[in-house]
Short mmCIF file of C-alpha atoms in Angstrom, two decimals:
data_model
loop_
_atom_site.label_atom_id
_atom_site.label_comp_id
_atom_site.label_asym_id
_atom_site.label_seq_id
_atom_site.Cartn_x
_atom_site.Cartn_y
_atom_site.Cartn_z
CA MET A 30 0.00 0.00 0.00
CA SER A 31 1.33 3.44 -0.82
CA ASP A 32 1.35 6.17 1.82
CA SER A 33 -0.70 8.59 -0.21
CA GLN A 34 -3.94 6.66 0.11
CA PHE A 35 -4.48 7.38 3.79
CA SER A 36 -6.49 10.48 4.54
CA SER A 37 -4.99 10.63 8.04
CA LYS A 38 -1.39 10.55 9.25
CA LEU A 39 -2.59 9.44 12.69
CA LEU A 40 -4.33 6.45 11.13
CA GLU A 41 -1.30 5.62 9.03
CA ASN A 42 1.00 5.87 12.06
CA ALA A 43 -1.23 3.56 14.14
CA ILE A 44 -1.35 1.02 11.29
CA ASN A 45 2.44 1.13 10.96
CA GLU A 46 2.84 0.49 14.69
CA PHE A 47 0.59 -2.58 14.59
CA ALA A 48 2.28 -3.86 11.44
CA LYS A 49 5.63 -3.91 13.30
CA LEU A 50 4.34 -6.76 15.47
CA PRO A 51 5.27 -10.27 14.36
CA GLY A 52 2.55 -12.03 12.36
CA ILE A 53 0.48 -8.88 11.78
CA GLY A 54 0.39 -7.55 8.22
CA ARG A 55 -0.92 -4.21 7.03
CA LYS A 56 -4.42 -5.54 6.30
CA SER A 57 -4.77 -7.01 9.80
CA ALA A 58 -3.26 -3.82 11.24
CA LEU A 59 -5.94 -1.73 9.52
CA ARG A 60 -8.66 -4.03 10.83
CA LEU A 61 -7.30 -3.75 14.39
CA VAL A 62 -6.97 0.03 14.21
CA LEU A 63 -10.55 0.40 12.94
CA PHE A 64 -11.63 -1.85 15.82
CA LEU A 65 -9.85 0.44 18.30
CA LEU A 66 -11.51 3.49 16.71
CA ARG A 67 -14.89 2.00 17.59
CA GLN A 68 -13.93 1.66 21.27
CA SER A 69 -14.30 4.43 23.86
CA ASN A 70 -11.45 6.86 24.52
CA GLU A 71 -10.99 5.34 27.95
CA ASP A 72 -10.66 1.80 26.61
CA VAL A 73 -8.07 2.88 24.06
CA ASN A 74 -6.14 4.82 26.72
CA ASN A 75 -6.09 1.69 28.86
CA PHE A 76 -4.98 -0.34 25.86
CA GLY A 77 -2.05 1.90 24.99
CA ASN A 78 -0.99 2.55 28.58
CA ALA A 79 -0.96 -1.17 29.46
CA PHE A 80 2.08 -1.67 27.21
CA ILE A 81 3.81 1.58 28.14
CA LYS A 82 3.37 0.78 31.84
CA LEU A 83 4.53 -2.80 31.36
CA ARG A 84 7.67 -1.75 29.50
CA ASN A 85 8.59 1.07 31.88
CA GLU A 86 7.75 -0.56 35.20
CA ILE A 87 8.50 -4.23 34.67
CA LYS A 88 11.21 -5.72 36.84
CA TYR A 89 13.05 -9.00 36.74
CA CYS A 90 12.98 -11.03 39.97
CA LYS A 91 16.40 -10.80 41.62
CA CYS A 92 16.17 -14.48 42.64
CA CYS A 93 14.90 -16.31 39.57
CA HIS A 94 15.07 -13.59 36.83
CA ASN A 95 11.42 -14.19 36.02
CA ILE A 96 9.34 -11.19 34.96
CA SER A 97 7.89 -9.47 38.03
CA ASP A 98 6.16 -6.34 39.35
CA THR A 99 8.32 -6.32 42.46
CA GLU A 100 11.96 -6.99 43.43
CA VAL A 101 11.11 -10.62 44.19
CA CYS A 102 8.49 -12.31 42.01
CA GLY A 103 5.23 -13.81 43.28
CA ILE A 104 6.50 -17.36 42.89
CA CYS A 105 9.76 -16.81 44.80
CA ALA A 106 7.91 -14.86 47.51
CA ASN A 107 5.20 -17.53 47.94
CA PRO A 108 5.92 -19.39 51.22
CA LYS A 109 3.80 -22.35 50.04
CA ARG A 110 6.23 -23.20 47.24
CA ASP A 111 8.98 -25.74 47.77
CA ALA A 112 12.18 -23.66 47.90
CA LYS A 113 14.34 -26.79 47.90
CA THR A 114 13.60 -27.55 44.23
CA ILE A 115 14.64 -25.28 41.38
CA CYS A 116 13.44 -25.77 37.80
CA VAL A 117 15.84 -24.23 35.27
CA VAL A 118 14.09 -22.93 32.14
CA GLU A 119 15.14 -20.98 29.08
CA ASN A 120 12.68 -18.09 29.21
CA ILE A 121 9.56 -16.59 30.76
CA LYS A 122 7.26 -18.47 28.37
CA ASP A 123 8.62 -21.76 29.68
CA VAL A 124 7.77 -20.72 33.25
CA LEU A 125 4.18 -20.22 32.11
CA SER A 126 4.18 -23.60 30.32
CA VAL A 127 5.41 -25.45 33.42
CA GLU A 128 3.00 -23.51 35.66
CA ASN A 129 0.16 -24.54 33.34
CA THR A 130 0.83 -28.21 34.07
CA GLN A 131 0.16 -27.59 37.82
CA GLN A 132 2.64 -30.42 38.48
CA PHE A 133 5.52 -28.32 39.78
CA HIS A 134 5.47 -26.57 43.13
CA GLY A 135 9.09 -25.50 43.47
CA LEU A 136 10.86 -22.34 42.33
CA TYR A 137 12.24 -21.40 38.91
CA HIS A 138 15.44 -20.06 37.46
CA VAL A 139 15.16 -18.28 34.10
CA LEU A 140 18.41 -18.50 32.12
CA GLY A 141 17.40 -15.95 29.50
CA GLY A 142 18.45 -18.25 26.63
CA VAL A 143 20.70 -21.22 25.92
CA ILE A 144 24.38 -21.43 25.03
CA SER A 145 24.55 -20.92 21.26
CA PRO A 146 27.93 -20.05 19.74
CA MET A 147 26.21 -19.59 16.36
CA ASP A 148 24.17 -16.71 17.80
CA GLY A 149 27.08 -15.43 19.87
CA ILE A 150 25.47 -16.45 23.16
CA GLY A 151 28.03 -17.74 25.66
CA PRO A 152 27.60 -18.88 29.29
CA SER A 153 28.39 -15.38 30.57
CA ASP A 154 25.35 -13.99 28.73
CA LEU A 155 23.03 -16.27 30.71
CA ASN A 156 21.96 -16.27 34.37
CA ILE A 157 24.13 -19.29 35.20
CA SER A 158 26.43 -17.85 37.90
CA SER A 159 23.40 -16.66 39.90
CA LEU A 160 21.98 -20.19 39.68
CA VAL A 161 25.23 -21.63 41.09
CA GLU A 162 25.08 -19.03 43.89
CA ARG A 163 21.49 -20.00 44.74
CA VAL A 164 22.47 -23.67 44.89
CA CYS A 165 25.62 -22.97 46.93
CA THR A 166 23.55 -21.52 49.78
CA GLY A 167 22.81 -25.18 50.59
CA ALA A 168 19.05 -24.65 50.71
CA VAL A 169 18.47 -26.49 47.41
CA ASN A 170 18.04 -30.28 47.14
CA GLU A 171 17.27 -30.67 43.48
CA VAL A 172 17.89 -28.77 40.26
CA ILE A 173 15.59 -29.83 37.40
CA LEU A 174 16.99 -28.92 33.99
CA ALA A 175 13.98 -28.22 31.76
CA LEU A 176 15.59 -26.87 28.59
CA SER A 177 14.53 -27.75 25.03
CA PRO A 178 15.94 -31.07 23.72
CA THR A 179 18.09 -29.35 21.09
CA MET A 180 21.83 -29.32 20.60
CA GLU A 181 22.01 -25.94 22.34
CA GLY A 182 19.76 -27.08 25.18
CA ASP A 183 21.85 -30.21 25.75
CA THR A 184 25.08 -28.18 25.70
CA THR A 185 23.65 -25.79 28.26
CA ASN A 186 22.44 -28.70 30.44
CA PHE A 187 25.93 -30.17 30.39
CA TYR A 188 27.58 -26.82 31.18
CA ILE A 189 25.28 -26.17 34.13
CA TYR A 190 25.76 -29.74 35.42
CA LYS A 191 29.55 -29.35 35.33
CA LYS A 192 29.36 -25.93 37.04
CA LEU A 193 27.16 -27.30 39.83
CA ILE A 194 29.48 -30.26 40.40
CA ALA A 195 32.53 -27.96 40.37
CA SER A 196 30.91 -25.67 42.96
CA GLY A 197 30.95 -28.56 45.43
CA ALA A 198 27.27 -28.16 46.29
CA SER A 199 25.50 -31.39 47.22
CA VAL A 200 22.49 -31.25 44.95
CA ASN A 201 20.61 -33.71 42.74
CA VAL A 202 20.61 -32.63 39.10
CA THR A 203 17.74 -34.08 37.06
CA THR A 204 16.31 -33.43 33.61
CA ILE A 205 12.68 -33.62 32.53
CA ALA A 206 11.72 -36.96 30.94
CA ARG A 207 12.07 -37.35 27.18
CA GLY A 208 9.74 -39.86 25.56
CA ILE A 209 6.67 -40.43 23.47
CA ALA A 210 4.18 -37.59 23.97
CA ILE A 211 0.76 -38.58 25.29
CA GLY A 212 -1.54 -39.09 22.29
CA ASP A 213 1.35 -39.77 19.88
CA GLU A 214 1.58 -43.02 17.92
CA LEU A 215 4.72 -45.17 18.10
CA GLU A 216 4.68 -45.52 14.33
CA TYR A 217 5.43 -41.83 13.83
CA ALA A 218 7.89 -41.33 16.71
CA ASP A 219 11.51 -40.69 15.73
CA GLU A 220 14.04 -43.40 16.60
CA ILE A 221 16.03 -41.39 19.14
CA THR A 222 12.95 -40.45 21.14
CA LEU A 223 11.55 -44.00 21.01
CA GLY A 224 14.96 -45.45 21.92
CA ARG A 225 15.32 -43.12 24.89
CA SER A 226 11.76 -43.83 26.04
CA ILE A 227 12.61 -47.57 26.14
CA LEU A 228 15.87 -47.00 28.01
CA ASN A 229 14.13 -44.72 30.53
CA ARG A 230 11.05 -46.91 31.00
CA THR A 231 9.14 -46.38 34.24
CA PRO A 232 7.24 -48.83 36.48
CA TYR A 233 3.64 -49.29 35.34
CA GLN A 234 1.15 -47.16 37.26
CA GLU A 235 -2.60 -47.44 36.99
CA ASN A 236 -3.15 -43.68 36.76
CA ASN A 237 -0.18 -42.72 34.70
CA TYR A 238 -1.68 -39.56 33.30
CA MET B 1 -5.45 -19.96 31.48
CA SER B 2 -6.06 -19.14 35.11
CA ASP B 3 -4.94 -15.81 36.58
CA SER B 4 -2.72 -17.33 39.23
CA GLN B 5 -0.03 -18.48 36.84
CA PHE B 6 1.26 -15.02 35.95
CA SER B 7 4.06 -13.73 38.14
CA SER B 8 3.24 -10.17 37.08
CA LYS B 9 -0.02 -8.22 37.08
CA LEU B 10 1.44 -5.81 34.51
CA LEU B 11 2.12 -8.71 32.17
CA GLU B 12 -1.31 -10.16 32.74
CA ASN B 13 -2.95 -6.79 32.11
CA ALA B 14 -1.04 -6.28 28.85
CA ILE B 15 -1.99 -9.78 27.69
CA ASN B 16 -5.64 -9.11 28.52
CA GLU B 17 -5.57 -5.89 26.50
CA PHE B 18 -4.18 -7.61 23.41
CA ALA B 19 -6.62 -10.50 23.79
CA LYS B 20 -9.53 -8.03 23.54
CA LEU B 21 -8.64 -7.40 19.90
CA PRO B 22 -10.56 -9.43 17.32
CA GLY B 23 -8.71 -12.53 16.10
CA ILE B 24 -6.06 -12.42 18.85
CA GLY B 25 -6.22 -15.18 21.45
CA ARG B 26 -4.35 -15.38 24.73
CA LYS B 27 -1.44 -17.35 23.27
CA SER B 28 -0.89 -14.81 20.49
CA ALA B 29 -1.33 -12.01 23.03
CA LEU B 30 1.45 -13.46 25.19
CA ARG B 31 3.71 -13.76 22.15
CA LEU B 32 3.06 -10.12 21.18
CA VAL B 33 3.63 -8.86 24.73
CA LEU B 34 6.93 -10.73 24.99
CA PHE B 35 7.90 -9.21 21.64
CA LEU B 36 7.15 -5.71 23.00
CA LEU B 37 9.21 -6.46 26.13
CA ARG B 38 12.23 -7.02 23.90
CA GLN B 39 11.82 -3.59 22.27
CA SER B 40 13.26 -0.35 23.66
CA ASN B 41 11.23 1.79 26.06
CA GLU B 42 10.98 4.47 23.38
CA ASP B 43 9.58 2.07 20.78
CA VAL B 44 6.95 0.78 23.19
CA ASN B 45 6.01 4.35 24.19
CA ASN B 46 5.54 5.18 20.51
CA PHE B 47 3.51 2.02 20.06
CA GLY B 48 1.11 2.73 22.90
CA ASN B 49 0.82 6.45 22.22
CA ALA B 50 0.03 5.93 18.53
CA PHE B 51 -3.35 4.45 19.45
CA ILE B 52 -4.07 6.87 22.30
CA LYS B 53 -3.23 9.82 20.03
CA LEU B 54 -5.31 8.39 17.18
CA ARG B 55 -8.35 7.85 19.38
CA ASN B 56 -8.15 11.22 21.13
CA GLU B 57 -7.23 13.44 18.19
CA ILE B 58 -8.93 11.85 15.22
CA LYS B 59 -11.55 13.90 13.47
CA TYR B 60 -14.15 13.11 10.86
CA CYS B 61 -14.07 15.26 7.74
CA LYS B 62 -17.03 17.66 7.87
CA CYS B 63 -17.58 17.23 4.11
CA CYS B 64 -17.30 13.49 3.49
CA HIS B 65 -17.21 12.04 7.06
CA ASN B 66 -13.99 10.21 6.22
CA ILE B 67 -11.41 9.82 8.98
CA SER B 68 -9.11 12.84 9.05
CA ASP B 69 -6.49 14.73 11.07
CA THR B 70 -8.07 18.08 10.19
CA GLU B 71 -11.56 19.58 9.81
CA VAL B 72 -11.53 18.77 6.09
CA CYS B 73 -9.79 15.57 4.98
CA GLY B 74 -6.87 15.39 2.55
CA ILE B 75 -9.05 14.08 -0.26
CA CYS B 76 -11.73 16.79 0.02
CA ALA B 77 -9.03 19.49 0.38
CA ASN B 78 -7.08 18.26 -2.66
CA PRO B 79 -7.73 20.74 -5.53
CA LYS B 80 -6.63 18.10 -8.09
CA ARG B 81 -9.58 15.85 -7.31
CA ASP B 82 -12.78 16.08 -9.33
CA ALA B 83 -15.28 17.72 -6.95
CA LYS B 84 -18.14 17.11 -9.39
CA THR B 85 -18.22 13.37 -8.73
CA ILE B 86 -19.09 11.85 -5.34
CA CYS B 87 -18.63 8.17 -4.57
CA VAL B 88 -20.92 7.01 -1.73
CA VAL B 89 -19.39 4.23 0.39
CA GLU B 90 -20.38 2.42 3.54
CA ASN B 91 -17.27 2.98 5.67
CA ILE B 92 -13.66 4.16 5.86
CA LYS B 93 -12.31 0.78 4.72
CA ASP B 94 -14.25 1.10 1.48
CA VAL B 95 -12.62 4.49 0.83
CA LEU B 96 -9.23 2.77 1.11
CA SER B 97 -10.38 -0.04 -1.20
CA VAL B 98 -11.55 2.37 -3.89
CA GLU B 99 -8.40 4.52 -3.49
CA ASN B 100 -6.31 1.36 -3.97
CA THR B 101 -7.77 0.87 -7.44
CA GLN B 102 -6.41 4.31 -8.50
CA GLN B 103 -9.38 4.49 -10.88
CA PHE B 104 -11.39 7.11 -9.02
CA HIS B 105 -10.37 10.74 -8.80
CA GLY B 106 -13.50 12.32 -7.36
CA LEU B 107 -14.57 12.84 -3.74
CA TYR B 108 -16.19 10.44 -1.29
CA HIS B 109 -19.13 10.38 1.05
CA VAL B 110 -18.92 7.93 3.95
CA LEU B 111 -22.39 6.84 5.11
CA GLY B 112 -21.19 5.14 8.29
CA GLY B 113 -23.23 1.99 7.56
CA VAL B 114 -26.24 0.83 5.57
CA ILE B 115 -29.96 0.86 6.38
CA SER B 116 -30.56 -2.31 8.38
CA PRO B 117 -33.81 -2.55 10.37
CA MET B 118 -32.59 -5.86 11.85
CA ASP B 119 -29.69 -4.03 13.51
CA GLY B 120 -31.81 -1.00 14.33
CA ILE B 121 -30.02 1.22 11.80
CA GLY B 122 -32.40 3.62 10.07
CA PRO B 123 -31.71 6.37 7.52
CA SER B 124 -31.38 8.97 10.29
CA ASP B 125 -28.39 7.08 11.75
CA LEU B 126 -26.46 7.49 8.49
CA ASN B 127 -24.86 10.53 6.85
CA ILE B 128 -27.56 10.73 4.17
CA SER B 129 -28.97 14.23 4.77
CA SER B 130 -25.48 15.74 4.51
CA LEU B 131 -25.06 13.94 1.16
CA VAL B 132 -28.28 15.47 -0.11
CA GLU B 133 -27.06 18.89 1.07
CA ARG B 134 -23.75 18.46 -0.77
CA VAL B 135 -25.60 17.52 -3.97
CA CYS B 136 -28.10 20.38 -3.61
CA THR B 137 -25.31 22.97 -3.82
CA GLY B 138 -25.41 22.21 -7.55
CA ALA B 139 -21.67 21.58 -7.78
CA VAL B 140 -22.11 17.81 -8.20
CA ASN B 141 -22.69 16.11 -11.57
CA GLU B 142 -22.65 12.48 -10.59
CA VAL B 143 -23.26 10.41 -7.48
CA ILE B 144 -21.78 6.88 -7.68
CA LEU B 145 -23.41 4.47 -5.25
CA ALA B 146 -20.70 1.97 -4.24
CA LEU B 147 -22.40 -0.01 -1.47
CA SER B 148 -22.16 -3.78 -1.01
CA PRO B 149 -24.56 -5.80 -3.23
CA THR B 150 -26.60 -7.03 -0.26
CA MET B 151 -30.25 -6.56 0.61
CA GLU B 152 -29.27 -3.74 2.99
CA GLY B 153 -26.96 -2.14 0.43
CA ASP B 154 -29.67 -2.23 -2.25
CA THR B 155 -32.24 -0.79 0.15
CA THR B 156 -29.85 2.05 1.02
CA ASN B 157 -29.11 2.68 -2.68
CA PHE B 158 -32.84 2.96 -3.36
CA TYR B 159 -33.43 5.26 -0.38
CA ILE B 160 -30.59 7.61 -1.40
CA TYR B 161 -31.77 7.61 -5.02
CA LYS B 162 -35.29 8.59 -3.96
CA LYS B 163 -33.97 11.31 -1.64
CA LEU B 164 -31.78 12.79 -4.36
CA ILE B 165 -34.66 12.82 -6.85
CA ALA B 166 -36.97 14.36 -4.23
CA SER B 167 -34.43 17.11 -3.51
CA GLY B 168 -34.85 18.31 -7.09
CA ALA B 169 -31.09 18.35 -7.74
CA SER B 170 -30.08 17.63 -11.34
CA VAL B 171 -27.54 14.87 -10.81
CA ASN B 172 -26.73 11.55 -12.45
CA VAL B 173 -27.01 8.65 -10.01
CA THR B 174 -24.99 5.57 -11.00
CA THR B 175 -23.98 2.36 -9.26
CA ILE B 176 -20.73 0.43 -9.64
CA ALA B 177 -20.95 -2.43 -12.15
CA ARG B 178 -22.00 -5.88 -10.92
CA GLY B 179 -20.67 -8.80 -12.91
CA ILE B 180 -18.23 -11.65 -13.11
CA ALA B 181 -15.04 -10.81 -11.19
CA ILE B 182 -11.82 -10.83 -13.22
CA GLY B 183 -10.25 -14.29 -12.87
CA ASP B 184 -13.57 -15.98 -12.00
CA GLU B 185 -14.96 -18.83 -14.09
CA LEU B 186 -18.47 -18.64 -15.53
CA GLU B 187 -19.17 -22.18 -14.32
CA TYR B 188 -19.00 -21.13 -10.68
CA ALA B 189 -20.73 -17.75 -10.97
CA ASP B 190 -24.17 -17.50 -9.38
CA GLU B 191 -27.13 -17.05 -11.72
CA ILE B 192 -28.11 -13.56 -10.59
CA THR B 193 -24.60 -12.18 -11.11
CA LEU B 194 -24.21 -13.91 -14.47
CA GLY B 195 -27.69 -12.80 -15.55
CA ARG B 196 -26.96 -9.18 -14.60
CA SER B 197 -23.58 -9.26 -16.32
CA ILE B 198 -25.34 -10.31 -19.55
CA LEU B 199 -27.99 -7.61 -19.22
CA ASN B 200 -25.35 -4.96 -18.50
CA ARG B 201 -22.93 -6.09 -21.21
CA THR B 202 -20.44 -3.45 -22.37
CA PRO B 203 -18.92 -2.78 -25.81
CA TYR B 204 -15.79 -4.85 -26.39
CA GLN B 205 -12.55 -2.96 -25.71
CA GLU B 206 -9.09 -4.24 -26.50
CA ASN B 207 -7.64 -3.22 -23.12
CA ASN B 208 -10.54 -4.02 -20.91
CA TYR B 209 -8.52 -4.54 -17.74
#
């Protein structure tokens, strides 16, 4: 679309801002802007300010580096959570994914990425030293490594494992189980996953889900 | 998703605001918010303020009711446009669609909807009287009715036609051509469209596109 067609610079500017978002093209952007124009001034003020406020006031938890409104995030500050278990994840989205399962009641540690020499991300760019410090306080029994099963994830797992051993802390290091996803068919599973799921077989339980 | 999972109210609020937009679910909203968090403060301020500014400062052109930054929109104020021809459209999006064709060089008149008793929209809810006033100045030769070919659109066309005749203004009233869309196959065209396209056949031109 050429610029000249818009009768309003304000409209054009708003469309451009929406179109900067991933997965939103100029046609969708126009549709969203026209939707906002039909809302009340107050609603649109709330809409715009929600992002400005988020960006300007957001903090990262000084314990787990999760996104937070306060110095220490709600999860770390919750006395009901098991502070002896730390789940190491790549990013904030993964915290939400694990929380969604409602199967984990410990604390988190957000690395902020994985070691990836191709992208120029080394161990010093990640929140690894603060993880070692947390573990070295002695208050942690188990560190669960919950990174993606990629080359980079495995490298990062190995690096963290070595660092924790080297620190002399007495802590169990575990990784989340790899295997056939629930609902998947064996026929379509890749060999490595199927092989690992046989090696890491678990005792049969009646309510395994 | 339950509320409890978010470690930050600011994050949750921003996600909720995005999820209010049509076609954006909570998963997409989270993705967009995390994208914004990776942008600079300035970029996010510009993002949020673009919509607030648009909503608070936008005006509607007092001639054609198109969206505008000023009292009179860029199209109406442009001396190069043919002020003798007015194209009547349903909404702002339709102005953009017609402008995109680059085939129309006259002015517009945005009705703000079509007559639809089912939705409680009567002629008095639309910008019809101001259209009649514009035509009655005598400066208009032709009014092109470019509404959607629906029952409501046809009803509105008829109402406007009657009003213009009743006003005593000497003006040609035309409608945009209905027919087989370019690229469509006759086999799949509906009978009414095909029938009308035969009735309204046009002289053969070498460059008909």
